[in-house]
Coordinates of C-alpha atoms in Angstrom, one line a residue:
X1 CA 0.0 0.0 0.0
X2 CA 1.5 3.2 -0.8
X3 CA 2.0 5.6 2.2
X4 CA -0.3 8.6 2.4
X5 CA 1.7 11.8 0.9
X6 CA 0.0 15.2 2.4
X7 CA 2.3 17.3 -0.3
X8 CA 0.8 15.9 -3.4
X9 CA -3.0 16.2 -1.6
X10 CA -1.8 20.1 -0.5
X11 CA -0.5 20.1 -4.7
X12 CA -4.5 18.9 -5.5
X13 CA -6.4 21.7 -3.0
X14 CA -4.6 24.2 -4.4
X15 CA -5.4 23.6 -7.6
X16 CA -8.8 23.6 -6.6
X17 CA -8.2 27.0 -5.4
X18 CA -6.9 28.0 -8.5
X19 CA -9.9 26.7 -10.5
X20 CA -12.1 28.9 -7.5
X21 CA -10.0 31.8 -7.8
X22 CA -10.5 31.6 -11.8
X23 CA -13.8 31.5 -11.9
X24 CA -15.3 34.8 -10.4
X25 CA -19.1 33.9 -11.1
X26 CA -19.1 30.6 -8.8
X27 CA -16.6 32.7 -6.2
X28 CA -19.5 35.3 -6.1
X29 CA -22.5 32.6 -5.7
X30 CA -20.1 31.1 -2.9
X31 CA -20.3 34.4 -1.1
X32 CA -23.8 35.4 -2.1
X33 CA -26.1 32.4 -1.6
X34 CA -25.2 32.3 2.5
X35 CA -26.3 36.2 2.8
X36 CA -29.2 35.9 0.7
X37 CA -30.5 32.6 2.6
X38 CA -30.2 34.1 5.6
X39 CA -31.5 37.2 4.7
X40 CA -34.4 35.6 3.0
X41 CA -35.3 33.1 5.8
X42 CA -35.1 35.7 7.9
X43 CA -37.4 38.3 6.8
X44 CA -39.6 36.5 4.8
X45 CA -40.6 33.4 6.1
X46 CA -42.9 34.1 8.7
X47 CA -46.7 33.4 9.3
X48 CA -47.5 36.3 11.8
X49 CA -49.5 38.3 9.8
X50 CA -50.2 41.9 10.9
X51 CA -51.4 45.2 8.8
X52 CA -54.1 43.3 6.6
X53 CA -55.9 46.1 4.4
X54 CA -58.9 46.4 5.4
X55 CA -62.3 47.7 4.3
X56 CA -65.0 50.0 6.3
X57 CA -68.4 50.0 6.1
X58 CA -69.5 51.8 8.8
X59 CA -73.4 52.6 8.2
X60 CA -73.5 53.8 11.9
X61 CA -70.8 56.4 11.5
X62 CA -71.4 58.0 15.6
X63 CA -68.8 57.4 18.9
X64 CA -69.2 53.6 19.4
X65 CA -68.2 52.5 16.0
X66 CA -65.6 54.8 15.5
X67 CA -64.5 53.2 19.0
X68 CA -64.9 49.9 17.2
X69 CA -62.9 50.7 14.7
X70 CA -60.0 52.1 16.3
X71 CA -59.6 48.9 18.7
X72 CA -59.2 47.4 15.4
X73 CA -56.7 49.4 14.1
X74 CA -54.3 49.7 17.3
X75 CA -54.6 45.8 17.6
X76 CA -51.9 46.3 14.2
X77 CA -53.2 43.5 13.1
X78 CA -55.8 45.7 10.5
X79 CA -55.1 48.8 8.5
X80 CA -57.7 50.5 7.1
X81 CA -57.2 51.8 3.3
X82 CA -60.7 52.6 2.6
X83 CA -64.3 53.7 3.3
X84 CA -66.7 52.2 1.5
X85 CA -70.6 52.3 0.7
X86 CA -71.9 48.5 0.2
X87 CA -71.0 45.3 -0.3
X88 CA -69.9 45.3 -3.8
X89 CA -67.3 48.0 -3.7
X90 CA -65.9 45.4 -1.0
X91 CA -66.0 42.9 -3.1
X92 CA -64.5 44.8 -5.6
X93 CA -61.7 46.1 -3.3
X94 CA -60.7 42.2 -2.6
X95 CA -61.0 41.2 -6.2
X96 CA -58.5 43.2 -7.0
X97 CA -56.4 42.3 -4.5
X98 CA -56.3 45.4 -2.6
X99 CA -58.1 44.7 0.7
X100 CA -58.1 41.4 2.3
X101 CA -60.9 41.7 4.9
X102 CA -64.1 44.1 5.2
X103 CA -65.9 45.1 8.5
X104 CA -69.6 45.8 7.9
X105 CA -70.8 48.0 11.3
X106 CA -74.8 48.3 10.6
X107 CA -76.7 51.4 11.7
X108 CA -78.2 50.4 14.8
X109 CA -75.3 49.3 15.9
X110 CA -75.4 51.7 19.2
X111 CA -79.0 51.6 19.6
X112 CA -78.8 47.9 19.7
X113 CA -75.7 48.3 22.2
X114 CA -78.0 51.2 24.3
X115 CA -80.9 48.9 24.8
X116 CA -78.6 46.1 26.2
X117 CA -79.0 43.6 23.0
X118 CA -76.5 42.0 20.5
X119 CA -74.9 44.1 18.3
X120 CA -73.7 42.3 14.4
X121 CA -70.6 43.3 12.9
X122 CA -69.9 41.2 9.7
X123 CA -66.6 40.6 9.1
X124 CA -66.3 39.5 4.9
X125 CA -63.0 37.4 4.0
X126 CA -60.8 36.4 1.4
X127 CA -60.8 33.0 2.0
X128 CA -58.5 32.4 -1.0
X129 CA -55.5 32.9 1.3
X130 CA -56.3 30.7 4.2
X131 CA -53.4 31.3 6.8
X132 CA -54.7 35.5 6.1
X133 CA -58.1 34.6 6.6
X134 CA -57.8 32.9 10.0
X135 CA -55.2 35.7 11.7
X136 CA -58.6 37.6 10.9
X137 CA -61.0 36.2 12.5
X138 CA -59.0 34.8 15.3
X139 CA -57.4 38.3 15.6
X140 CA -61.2 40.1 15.4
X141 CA -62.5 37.9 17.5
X142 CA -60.6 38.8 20.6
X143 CA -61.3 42.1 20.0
X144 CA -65.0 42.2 19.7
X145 CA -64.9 40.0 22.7
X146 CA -62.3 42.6 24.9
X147 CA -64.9 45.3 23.3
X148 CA -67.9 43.5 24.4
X149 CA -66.4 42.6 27.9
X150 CA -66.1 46.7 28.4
X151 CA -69.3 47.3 27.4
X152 CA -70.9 45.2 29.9
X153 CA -68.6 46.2 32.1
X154 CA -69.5 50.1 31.8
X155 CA -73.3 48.9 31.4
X156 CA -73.1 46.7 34.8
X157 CA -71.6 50.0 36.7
X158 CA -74.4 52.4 35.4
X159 CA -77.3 49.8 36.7
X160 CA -76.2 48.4 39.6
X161 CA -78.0 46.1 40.8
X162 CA -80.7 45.6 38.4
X163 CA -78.4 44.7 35.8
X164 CA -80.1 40.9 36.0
X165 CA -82.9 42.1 35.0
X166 CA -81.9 43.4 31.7
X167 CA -79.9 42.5 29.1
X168 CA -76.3 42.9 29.0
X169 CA -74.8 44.3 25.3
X170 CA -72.3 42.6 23.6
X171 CA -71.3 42.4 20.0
X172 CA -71.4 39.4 17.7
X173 CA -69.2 39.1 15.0
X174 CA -70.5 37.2 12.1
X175 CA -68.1 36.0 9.5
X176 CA -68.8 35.4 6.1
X177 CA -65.6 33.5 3.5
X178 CA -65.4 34.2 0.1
X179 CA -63.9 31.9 -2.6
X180 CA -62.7 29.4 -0.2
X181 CA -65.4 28.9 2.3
X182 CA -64.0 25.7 4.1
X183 CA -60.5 27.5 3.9
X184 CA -58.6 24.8 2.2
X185 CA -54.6 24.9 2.2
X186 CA -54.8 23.1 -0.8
X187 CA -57.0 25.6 -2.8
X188 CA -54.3 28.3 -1.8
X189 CA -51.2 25.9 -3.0
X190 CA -52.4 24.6 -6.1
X191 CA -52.8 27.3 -8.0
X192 CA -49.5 28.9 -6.6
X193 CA -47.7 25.7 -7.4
X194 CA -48.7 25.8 -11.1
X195 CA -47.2 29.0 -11.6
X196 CA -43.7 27.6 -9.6
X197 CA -43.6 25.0 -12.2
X198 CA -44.3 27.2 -14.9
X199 CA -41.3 29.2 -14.8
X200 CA -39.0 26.7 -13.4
X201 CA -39.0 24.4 -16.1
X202 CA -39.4 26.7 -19.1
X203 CA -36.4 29.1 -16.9
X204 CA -34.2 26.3 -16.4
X205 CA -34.4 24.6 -19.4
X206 CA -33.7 27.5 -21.6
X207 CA -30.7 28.3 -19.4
X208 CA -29.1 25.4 -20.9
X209 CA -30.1 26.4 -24.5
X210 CA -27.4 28.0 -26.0
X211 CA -24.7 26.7 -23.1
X212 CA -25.0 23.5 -24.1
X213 CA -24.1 24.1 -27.9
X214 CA -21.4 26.3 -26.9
X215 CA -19.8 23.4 -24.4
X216 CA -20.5 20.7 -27.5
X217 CA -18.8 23.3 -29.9
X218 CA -21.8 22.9 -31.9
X219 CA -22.5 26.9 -31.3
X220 CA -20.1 27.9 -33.9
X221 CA -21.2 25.4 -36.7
X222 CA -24.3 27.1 -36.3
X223 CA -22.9 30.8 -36.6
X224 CA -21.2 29.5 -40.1
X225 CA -24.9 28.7 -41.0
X226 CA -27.1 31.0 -43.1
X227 CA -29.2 31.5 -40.0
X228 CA -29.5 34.6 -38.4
X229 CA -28.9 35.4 -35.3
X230 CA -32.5 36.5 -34.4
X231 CA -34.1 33.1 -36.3
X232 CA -31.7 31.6 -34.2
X233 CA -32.5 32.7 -30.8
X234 CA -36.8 32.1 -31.5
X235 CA -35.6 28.5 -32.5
X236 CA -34.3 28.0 -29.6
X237 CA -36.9 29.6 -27.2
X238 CA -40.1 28.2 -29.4
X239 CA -39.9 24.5 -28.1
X240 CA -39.9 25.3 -24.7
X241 CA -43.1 27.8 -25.4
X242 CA -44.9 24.5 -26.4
X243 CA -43.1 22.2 -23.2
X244 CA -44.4 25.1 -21.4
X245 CA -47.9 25.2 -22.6
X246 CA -48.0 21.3 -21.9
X247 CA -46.4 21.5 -18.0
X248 CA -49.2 24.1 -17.5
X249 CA -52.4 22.3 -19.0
X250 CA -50.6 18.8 -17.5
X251 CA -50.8 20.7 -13.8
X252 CA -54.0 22.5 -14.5
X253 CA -55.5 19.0 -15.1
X254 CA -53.7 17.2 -12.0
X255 CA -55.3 20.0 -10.1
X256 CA -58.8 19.6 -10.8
X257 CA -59.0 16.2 -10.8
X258 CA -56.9 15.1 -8.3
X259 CA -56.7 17.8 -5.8
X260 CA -60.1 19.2 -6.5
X261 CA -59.2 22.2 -7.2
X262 CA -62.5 24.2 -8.7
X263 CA -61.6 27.0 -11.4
X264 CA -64.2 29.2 -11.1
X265 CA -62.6 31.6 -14.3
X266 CA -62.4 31.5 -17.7
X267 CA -59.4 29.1 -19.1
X268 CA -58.6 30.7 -22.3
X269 CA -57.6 33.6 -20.3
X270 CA -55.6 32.2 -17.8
X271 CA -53.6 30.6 -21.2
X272 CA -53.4 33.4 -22.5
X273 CA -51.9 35.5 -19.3
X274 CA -49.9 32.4 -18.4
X275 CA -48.3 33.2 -22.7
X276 CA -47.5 36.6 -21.2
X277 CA -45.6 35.5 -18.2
X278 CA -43.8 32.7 -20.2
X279 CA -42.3 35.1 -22.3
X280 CA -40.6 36.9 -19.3
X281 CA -39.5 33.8 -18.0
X282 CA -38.1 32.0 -21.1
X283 CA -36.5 35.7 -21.6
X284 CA -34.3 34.9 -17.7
X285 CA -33.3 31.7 -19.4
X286 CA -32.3 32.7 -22.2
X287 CA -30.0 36.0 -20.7
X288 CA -28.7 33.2 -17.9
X289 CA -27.9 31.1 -21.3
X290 CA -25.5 34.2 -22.8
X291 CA -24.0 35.1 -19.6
X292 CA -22.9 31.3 -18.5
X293 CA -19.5 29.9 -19.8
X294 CA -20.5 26.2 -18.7
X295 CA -23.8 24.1 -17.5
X296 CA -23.2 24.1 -14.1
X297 CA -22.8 28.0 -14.0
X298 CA -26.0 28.2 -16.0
X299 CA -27.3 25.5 -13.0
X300 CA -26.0 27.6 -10.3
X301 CA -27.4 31.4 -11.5
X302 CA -31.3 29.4 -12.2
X303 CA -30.9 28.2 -8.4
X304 CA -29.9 31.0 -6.8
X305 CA -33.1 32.8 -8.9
X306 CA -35.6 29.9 -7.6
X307 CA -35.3 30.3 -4.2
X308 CA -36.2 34.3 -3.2
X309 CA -39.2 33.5 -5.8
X310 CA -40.5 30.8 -4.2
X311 CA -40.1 32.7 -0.8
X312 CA -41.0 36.3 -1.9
X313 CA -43.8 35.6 -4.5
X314 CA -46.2 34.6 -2.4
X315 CA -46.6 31.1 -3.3
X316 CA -45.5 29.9 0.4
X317 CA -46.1 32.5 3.4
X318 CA -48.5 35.5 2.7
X319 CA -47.1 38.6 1.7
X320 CA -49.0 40.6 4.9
X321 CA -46.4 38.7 7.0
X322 CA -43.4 40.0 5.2
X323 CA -41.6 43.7 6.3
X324 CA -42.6 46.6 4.0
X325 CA -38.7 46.2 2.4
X326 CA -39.2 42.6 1.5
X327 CA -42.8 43.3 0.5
X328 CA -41.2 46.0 -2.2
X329 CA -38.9 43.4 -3.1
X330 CA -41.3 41.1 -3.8
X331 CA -43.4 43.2 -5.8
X332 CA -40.5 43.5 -8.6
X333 CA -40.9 39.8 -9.3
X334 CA -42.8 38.5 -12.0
X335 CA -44.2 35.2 -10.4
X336 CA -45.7 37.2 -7.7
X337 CA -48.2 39.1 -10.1
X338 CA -48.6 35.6 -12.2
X339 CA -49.7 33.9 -8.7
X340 CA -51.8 36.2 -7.9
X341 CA -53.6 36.0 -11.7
X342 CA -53.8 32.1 -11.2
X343 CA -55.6 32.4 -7.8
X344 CA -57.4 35.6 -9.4
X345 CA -59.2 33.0 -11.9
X346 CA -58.8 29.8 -10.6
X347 CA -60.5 30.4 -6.8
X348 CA -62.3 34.1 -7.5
X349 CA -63.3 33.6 -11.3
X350 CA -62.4 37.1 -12.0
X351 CA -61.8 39.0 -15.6
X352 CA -59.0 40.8 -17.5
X353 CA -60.8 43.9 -15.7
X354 CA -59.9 43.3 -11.9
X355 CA -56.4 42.0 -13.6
X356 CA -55.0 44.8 -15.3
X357 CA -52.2 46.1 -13.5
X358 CA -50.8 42.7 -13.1
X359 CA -51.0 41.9 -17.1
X360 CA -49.4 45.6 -17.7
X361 CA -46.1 44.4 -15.3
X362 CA -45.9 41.0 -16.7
X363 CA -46.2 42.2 -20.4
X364 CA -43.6 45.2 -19.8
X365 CA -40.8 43.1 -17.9
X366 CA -41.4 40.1 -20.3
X367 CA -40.7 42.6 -23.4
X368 CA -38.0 44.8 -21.5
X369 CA -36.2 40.9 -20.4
X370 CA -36.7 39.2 -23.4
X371 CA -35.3 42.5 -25.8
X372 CA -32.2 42.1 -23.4
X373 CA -31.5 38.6 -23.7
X374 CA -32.1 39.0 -27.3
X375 CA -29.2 41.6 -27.8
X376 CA -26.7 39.9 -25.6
X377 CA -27.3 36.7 -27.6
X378 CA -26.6 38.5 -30.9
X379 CA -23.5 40.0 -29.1
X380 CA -22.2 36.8 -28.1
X381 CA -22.7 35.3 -31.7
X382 CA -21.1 38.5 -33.4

């Protein structure tokens, strides 16, 4: 056996080190990935939702249910980002995503508290996002039940002792889900999950698009070609449109019909949105492609992309939970607008109309991504 020699393994490691130092991409994923993890893991994932947006309609509009409504805000739990007149403009509000809860305080609300009865306040949810939903009603809840404890406590001090003759006032919160009335995890993940799938696949499998020929040395047979550069590049991206088109209708089915998942929209325009966002993600690939030397570069930069969008889009742990900073990081990612179309259509069955700022981002970033890519590909051919 031949005897262990520590100078030729020393001789190996640094030549490893060499091969590091050489290679400035993986050296800065090496430093990177450990800061963003932690960063990431600790901001964003985190179910303690506080500051949901929440809608008022406050037909009462006197002392006790502005009383009522400031327990709710100091609780932190709600912030209020609008007044409103009925039903459907809260309905509206939460179809577009821009309230997740509405408090409905009726007009005898005090008179109903002043004659020592049971005052309603209807609480309307989005049920769509299930871990939301139940901070709300466990966190309103306690407070109409602190709020009713006061009242009979102020009540009980004004009558004395015939108190047991009357009734005592308290205030009875009646809840009422939308979209997801049994408040199904599954409902909320589904449709989430699509949309991961969607633009992992097409993302990573385009990374590997032009690499790959360049590694083979196929890349430069091609240049030699009569091809141009641009017929080139759609060659390349148009296969994994169609792989693309066939993950999403292949998970769309699994969804229904295994999971149960109801879609309550119209399909052709979730296909048609979900051709919008797959042009922004093929267009990542496709720049990770031109900027990677090898595969395992192009491997390393789609990783180090999947992970802040699974955590920061939404898909996992509810953007109410995140800090305002992370919430404004997570707002520049594309998945997080195309998660919030699928769960849009799928659970609320809405229309291009309650959609249209999301469309707007997805269609500029896949353009202003996909223009990019397209230029540094030509570059890298010329």
């Amino acid at each position: 056996m031949r005897q262990l020699s520590w100078k030729r393994i020393w001789s190996i490691v640094r030549k490893e080190f060499i091969h590091i130092r050489r290679d400035p991409r993986t050296i800065a994923l090496i430093l990177l990935m450990p800061i963003m993890q932690m960063f990431l893991f600790g901001y964003a994932v985190s179910t303690n939702v506080e500051h949901i947006k929440t809608i008022i309609w406050d037909q009462a509009r006197d002392q006790r249910s502005r009383e009522l409504i400031q327990a709710l805000v100091q609780s932190n739990y709600f912030d209020v980002v609008a007044y409103v007149e009925s039903h459907d403009d809260i309905r509206g509000w939460v179809d577009r995503g821009k309230a997740r809860v509405g408090f409905v305080i009726p007009a005898d609300f005090s008179r109903r508290i002043d004659r020592g009865e049971t005052a309603p306040v209807q609480v309307l949810l989005d049920g769509s996002d299930p871990t939301t939903a139940s901070t709300v009603l466990s966190a309103a809840g306690a407070i109409v039940q602190a709020k009713s404890a006061q009242l009979t406590a102020v009540t009980l001090e004004r009558r004395g002792m015939a108190s047991g003759k009357l009734g005592l006032p308290r205030i009875d919160l009646r809840p009422w889900v939308w979209y997801n009335p049994e408040m199904k995890s599954v409902n909320f993940n589904i449709p989430g999950l699509i949309g991961v799938i969607l633009q992992n696949i097409t993302m990573m499998l385009t990374a590997f698009a032009v690499v790959r020929e360049r590694e083979r040395g196929t890349l430069e047979q091609l240049i030699v070609t009569p091809i141009k550069p641009f017929e080139l590049m759609w060659g390349k991206v148009i296969p994994y449109i169609v792989i693309g088109f066939a993950d999403l209708l292949l998970a769309i089915i699994v969804g229904i019909l295994w999971f149960g998942v109801p879609v309550h929209g119209n399909l052709l325009l979730l296909l048609a949105l979900s051709f919008i966002f797959l042009v922004g993600a093929l267009g990542i690939g496709l720049l990770i492609s031109t900027i990677s030397r090898t595969q395992l570069q192009a491997m390393q930069l789609t990783m180090f992309l999947v992970m802040p969008n699974i955590l920061l889009s939404g898909f996992m742990f509810p953007q109410d939970a995140m800090l305002g900073f992370i919430q404004k990081i997570s707002a520049l990612i594309p998945l997080t607008y195309f998660i919030e179309i699928l769960r849009a259509i799928i659970l609320k069955g809405v229309g291009i109309g309650y959609l249209l700022f999301q469309v707007f981002y997805l269609l500029v970033f896949g353009l202003a991504i996909m223009a990019i890519s397209a230029l540094k590909f030509r570059k890298n051919l010329e």
